[in-house]
Each structure stands twice: as structure tokens, then as C-alpha cells.
PDB file of C-alpha atoms in Angstrom:
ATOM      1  CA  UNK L 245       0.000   0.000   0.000  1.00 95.00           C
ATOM      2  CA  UNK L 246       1.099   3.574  -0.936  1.00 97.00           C
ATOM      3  CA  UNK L 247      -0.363   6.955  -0.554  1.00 98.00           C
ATOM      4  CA  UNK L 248       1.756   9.949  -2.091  1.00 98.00           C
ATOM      5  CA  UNK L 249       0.272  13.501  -1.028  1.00 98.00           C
ATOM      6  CA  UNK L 250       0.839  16.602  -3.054  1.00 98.00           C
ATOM      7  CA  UNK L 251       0.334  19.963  -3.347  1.00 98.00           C
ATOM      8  CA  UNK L 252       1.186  21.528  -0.653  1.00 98.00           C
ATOM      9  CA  UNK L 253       2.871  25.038  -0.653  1.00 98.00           C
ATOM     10  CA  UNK L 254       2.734  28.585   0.886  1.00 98.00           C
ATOM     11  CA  UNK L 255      -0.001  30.584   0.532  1.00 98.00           C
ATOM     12  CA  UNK L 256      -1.145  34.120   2.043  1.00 98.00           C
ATOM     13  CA  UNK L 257      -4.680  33.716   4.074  1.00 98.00           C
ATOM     14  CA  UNK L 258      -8.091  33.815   1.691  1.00 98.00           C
ATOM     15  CA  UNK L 259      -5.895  31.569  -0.759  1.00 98.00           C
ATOM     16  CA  UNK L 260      -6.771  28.359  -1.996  1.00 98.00           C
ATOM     17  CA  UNK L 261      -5.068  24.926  -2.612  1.00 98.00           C
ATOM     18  CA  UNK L 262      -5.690  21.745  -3.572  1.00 98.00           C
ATOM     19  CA  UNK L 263      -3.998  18.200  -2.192  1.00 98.00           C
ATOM     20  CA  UNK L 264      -4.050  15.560  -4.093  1.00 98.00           C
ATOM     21  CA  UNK L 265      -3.190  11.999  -2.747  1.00 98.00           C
ATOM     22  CA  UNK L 266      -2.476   9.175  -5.297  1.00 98.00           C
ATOM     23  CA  UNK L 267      -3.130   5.566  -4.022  1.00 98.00           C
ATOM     24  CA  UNK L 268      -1.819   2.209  -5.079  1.00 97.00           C
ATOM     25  CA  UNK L 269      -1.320  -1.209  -3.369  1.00 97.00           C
ATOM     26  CA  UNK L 270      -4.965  -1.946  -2.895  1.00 95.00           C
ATOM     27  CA  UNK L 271      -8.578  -1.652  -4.380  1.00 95.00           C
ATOM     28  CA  UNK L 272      -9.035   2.103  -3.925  1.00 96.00           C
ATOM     29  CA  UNK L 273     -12.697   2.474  -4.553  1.00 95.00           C
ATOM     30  CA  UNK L 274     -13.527   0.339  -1.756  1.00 95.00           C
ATOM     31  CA  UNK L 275     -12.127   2.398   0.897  1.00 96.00           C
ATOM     32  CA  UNK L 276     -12.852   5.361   2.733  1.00 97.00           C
ATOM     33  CA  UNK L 277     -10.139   8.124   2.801  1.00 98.00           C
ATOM     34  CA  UNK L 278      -9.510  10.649   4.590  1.00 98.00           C
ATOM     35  CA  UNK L 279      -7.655  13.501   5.627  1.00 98.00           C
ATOM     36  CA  UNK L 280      -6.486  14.094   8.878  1.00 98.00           C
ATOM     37  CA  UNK L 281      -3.180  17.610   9.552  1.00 98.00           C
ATOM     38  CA  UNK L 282      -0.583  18.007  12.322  1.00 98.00           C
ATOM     39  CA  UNK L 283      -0.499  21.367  13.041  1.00 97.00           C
ATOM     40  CA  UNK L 284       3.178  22.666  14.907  1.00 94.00           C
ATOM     41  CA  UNK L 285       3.517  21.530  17.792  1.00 94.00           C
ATOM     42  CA  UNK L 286      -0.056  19.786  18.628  1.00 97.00           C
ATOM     43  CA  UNK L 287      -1.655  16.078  17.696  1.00 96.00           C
ATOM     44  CA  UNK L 288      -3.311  14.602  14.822  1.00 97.00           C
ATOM     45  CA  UNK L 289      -6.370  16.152  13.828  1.00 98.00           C
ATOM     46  CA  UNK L 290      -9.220  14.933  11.498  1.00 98.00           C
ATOM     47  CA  UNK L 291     -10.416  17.185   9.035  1.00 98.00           C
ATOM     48  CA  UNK L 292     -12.249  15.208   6.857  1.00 98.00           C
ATOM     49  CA  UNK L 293     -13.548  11.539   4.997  1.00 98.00           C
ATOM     50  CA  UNK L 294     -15.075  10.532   2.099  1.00 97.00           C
ATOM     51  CA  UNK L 295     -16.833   6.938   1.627  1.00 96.00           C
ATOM     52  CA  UNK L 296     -17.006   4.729  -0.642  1.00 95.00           C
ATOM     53  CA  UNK L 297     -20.416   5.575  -1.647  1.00 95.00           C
ATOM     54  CA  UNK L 298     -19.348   9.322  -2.121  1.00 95.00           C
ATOM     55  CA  UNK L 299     -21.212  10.675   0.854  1.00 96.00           C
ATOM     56  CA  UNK L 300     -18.724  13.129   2.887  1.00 97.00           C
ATOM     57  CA  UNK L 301     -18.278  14.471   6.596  1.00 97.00           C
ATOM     58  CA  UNK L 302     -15.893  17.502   7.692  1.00 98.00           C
ATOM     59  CA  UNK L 303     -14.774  18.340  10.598  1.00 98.00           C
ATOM     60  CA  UNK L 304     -16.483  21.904  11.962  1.00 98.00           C
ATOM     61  CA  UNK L 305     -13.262  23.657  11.407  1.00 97.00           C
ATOM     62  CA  UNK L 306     -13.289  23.093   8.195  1.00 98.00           C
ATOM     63  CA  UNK L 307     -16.756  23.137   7.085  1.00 98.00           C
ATOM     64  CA  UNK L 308     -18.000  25.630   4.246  1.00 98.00           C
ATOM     65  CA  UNK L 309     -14.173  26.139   3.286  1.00 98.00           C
ATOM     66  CA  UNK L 310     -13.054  22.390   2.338  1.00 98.00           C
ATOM     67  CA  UNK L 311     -13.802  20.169  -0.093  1.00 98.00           C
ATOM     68  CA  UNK L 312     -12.869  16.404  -0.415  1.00 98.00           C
ATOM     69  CA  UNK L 313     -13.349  14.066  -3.689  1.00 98.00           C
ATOM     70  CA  UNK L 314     -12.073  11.312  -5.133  1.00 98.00           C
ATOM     71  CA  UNK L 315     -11.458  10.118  -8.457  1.00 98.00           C
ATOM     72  CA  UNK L 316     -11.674   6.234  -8.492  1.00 97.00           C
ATOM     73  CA  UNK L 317     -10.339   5.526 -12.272  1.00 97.00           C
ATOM     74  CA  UNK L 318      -7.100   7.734 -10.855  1.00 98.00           C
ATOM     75  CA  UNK L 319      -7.180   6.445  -7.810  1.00 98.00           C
ATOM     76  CA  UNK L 320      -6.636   9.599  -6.364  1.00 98.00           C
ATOM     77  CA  UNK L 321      -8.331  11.681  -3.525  1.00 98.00           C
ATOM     78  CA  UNK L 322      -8.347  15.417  -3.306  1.00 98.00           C
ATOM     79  CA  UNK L 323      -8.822  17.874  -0.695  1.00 98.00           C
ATOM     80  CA  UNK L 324      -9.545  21.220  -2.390  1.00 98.00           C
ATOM     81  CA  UNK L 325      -9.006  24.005   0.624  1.00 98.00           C
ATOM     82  CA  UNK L 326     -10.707  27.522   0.110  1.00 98.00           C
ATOM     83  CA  UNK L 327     -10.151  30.521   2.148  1.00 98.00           C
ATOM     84  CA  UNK L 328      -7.352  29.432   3.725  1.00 98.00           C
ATOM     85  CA  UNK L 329      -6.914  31.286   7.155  1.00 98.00           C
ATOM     86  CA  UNK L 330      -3.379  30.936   9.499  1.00 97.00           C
ATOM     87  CA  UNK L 331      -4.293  28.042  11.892  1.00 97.00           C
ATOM     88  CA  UNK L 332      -4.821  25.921   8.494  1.00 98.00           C
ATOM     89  CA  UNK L 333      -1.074  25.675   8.601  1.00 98.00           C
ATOM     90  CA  UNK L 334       0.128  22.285   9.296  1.00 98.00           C
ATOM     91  CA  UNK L 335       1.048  18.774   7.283  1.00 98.00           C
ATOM     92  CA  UNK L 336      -1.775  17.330   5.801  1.00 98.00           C
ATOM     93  CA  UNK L 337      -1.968  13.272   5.335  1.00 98.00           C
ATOM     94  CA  UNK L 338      -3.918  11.457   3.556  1.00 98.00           C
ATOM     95  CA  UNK L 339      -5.225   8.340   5.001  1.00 98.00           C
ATOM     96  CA  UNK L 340      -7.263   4.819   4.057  1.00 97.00           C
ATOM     97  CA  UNK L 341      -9.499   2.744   6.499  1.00 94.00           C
ATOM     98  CA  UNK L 342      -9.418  -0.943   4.935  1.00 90.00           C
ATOM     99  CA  UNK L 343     -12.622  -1.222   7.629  1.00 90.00           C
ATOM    100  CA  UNK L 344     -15.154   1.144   7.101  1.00 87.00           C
ATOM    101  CA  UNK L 345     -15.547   1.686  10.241  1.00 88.00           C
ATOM    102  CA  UNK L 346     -18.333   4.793  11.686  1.00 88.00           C
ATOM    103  CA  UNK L 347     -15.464   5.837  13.535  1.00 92.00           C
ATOM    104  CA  UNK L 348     -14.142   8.335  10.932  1.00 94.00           C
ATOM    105  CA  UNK L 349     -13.372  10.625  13.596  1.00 94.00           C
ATOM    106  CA  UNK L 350     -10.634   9.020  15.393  1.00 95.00           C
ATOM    107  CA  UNK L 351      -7.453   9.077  13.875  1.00 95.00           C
ATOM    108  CA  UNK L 352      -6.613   5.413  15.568  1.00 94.00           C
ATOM    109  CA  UNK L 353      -9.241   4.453  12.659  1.00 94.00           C
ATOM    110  CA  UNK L 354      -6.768   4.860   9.886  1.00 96.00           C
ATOM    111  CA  UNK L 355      -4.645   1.880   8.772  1.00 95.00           C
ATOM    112  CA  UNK L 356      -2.662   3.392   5.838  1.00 97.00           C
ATOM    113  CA  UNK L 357      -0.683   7.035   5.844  1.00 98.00           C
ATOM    114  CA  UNK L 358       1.019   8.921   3.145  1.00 98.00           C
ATOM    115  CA  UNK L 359       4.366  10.760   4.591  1.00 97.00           C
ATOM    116  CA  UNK L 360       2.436  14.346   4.355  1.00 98.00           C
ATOM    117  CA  UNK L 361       2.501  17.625   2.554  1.00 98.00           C
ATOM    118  CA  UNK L 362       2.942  21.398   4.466  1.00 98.00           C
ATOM    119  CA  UNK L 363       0.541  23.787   3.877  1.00 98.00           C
ATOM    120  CA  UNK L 364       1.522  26.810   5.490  1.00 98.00           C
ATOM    121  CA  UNK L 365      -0.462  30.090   5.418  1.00 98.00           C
ATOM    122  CA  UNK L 366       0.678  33.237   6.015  1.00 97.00           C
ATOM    123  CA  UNK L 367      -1.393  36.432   7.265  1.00 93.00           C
TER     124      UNK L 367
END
């Protein structure tokens, strides 16, 4: 299994990005990503999953400002990020749950990591 983020960069707050996160190793459409940051100096954080079906849940810091897809005949995922404000700054992973499990919260869910991408916004 192999998840590769990218995209990742410096950008001044109100920006935008978009991460990407190409899979390979297993049968991508048939598990739930997500993407969970590290912000300096502080724990793993979920920001947000998307299911197998499509369906999608953010975290409430994020909400109205993120945007996750996937693209199953790329096997990719994609977390677009709109007005991007300071505490955004952190690495982002990407992240695969071979279970589906209804814990898409907890971090502990997550069986496969990328090695991360920094975003870091400046004000």
C-alpha cells in the first residue's frame, strides 16, 4: 500500500489549494479516505472523509471552506481548501481505512498514511 500527497505550498490567508493523494497497493474504490493535519507543535487532527459511496463528513473547522473528492479511475483523492486562514497551517496526510468503520473521527481508525505535505499560510 502507498499513498503519495501533493500539493502543498505557501499561501497568504483567503488563498486556496488543492492536495491531491495518489493511491496504489490496494482496491481504492472500496475504501474510505480521509484527511487528517498536524499542526506545529499539537496532535493529529481529522479534518475530513469521504466513503465509498461518495457521501462526505468535515470536521467543523473546516466546514464551508473544504472540499474532499475522489477520483476512483485515478485512484486519487483530493482535498480542495478555500479561504485558507493561518491556523490551516500544518502537514496534511492522507489516510485509508481498509474497515469502514463509523469511527471516521478518530485518527486510531486509519490503517494506511502517506508521509504528508505542508501547507503553510501566512497572514
Amino acid at each position: 500500500v502507498q499513498l503519495v500527497e501533493s500539493g502543498g505550498g505557501l499561501v497568504e490567508s483567503g488563498g486556496s489549494l488543492r492536495l491531491s493523494c495518489a493511491a496504489s497497493g490496494f482496491t481504492f474504490s472500496t475504501y474510505p479516505m480521509a484527511w487528517v493535519r498536524q499542526r506545529p507543535s499539537e496532535g493529529l487532527e481529522w479534518v475530513s472523509v469521504i466513503n465509498t459511496d461518495g457521501s462526505t463528513n468535515y470536521a467543523d473547522s473546516v466546514k464551508g471552506r473544504f472540499t474532499i473528492s475522489k477520483d476512483d479511475a485515478k485512484n486519487t483523492a483530493y482535498l480542495q481548501m478555500n479561504n485558507l486562514k493561518p491556523e490551516d497551517t500544518a502537514v496534511y496526510y492522507c489516510a485509508a481505512d481498509p474497515w469502514g468503520s463509523t469511527a471516521f473521527q478518530k485518527v486510531s481508525t486509519y490503517e494506511y498514511w502517506g508521509q504528508g505535505t505542508q501547507v503553510t499560510v501566512s497572514s
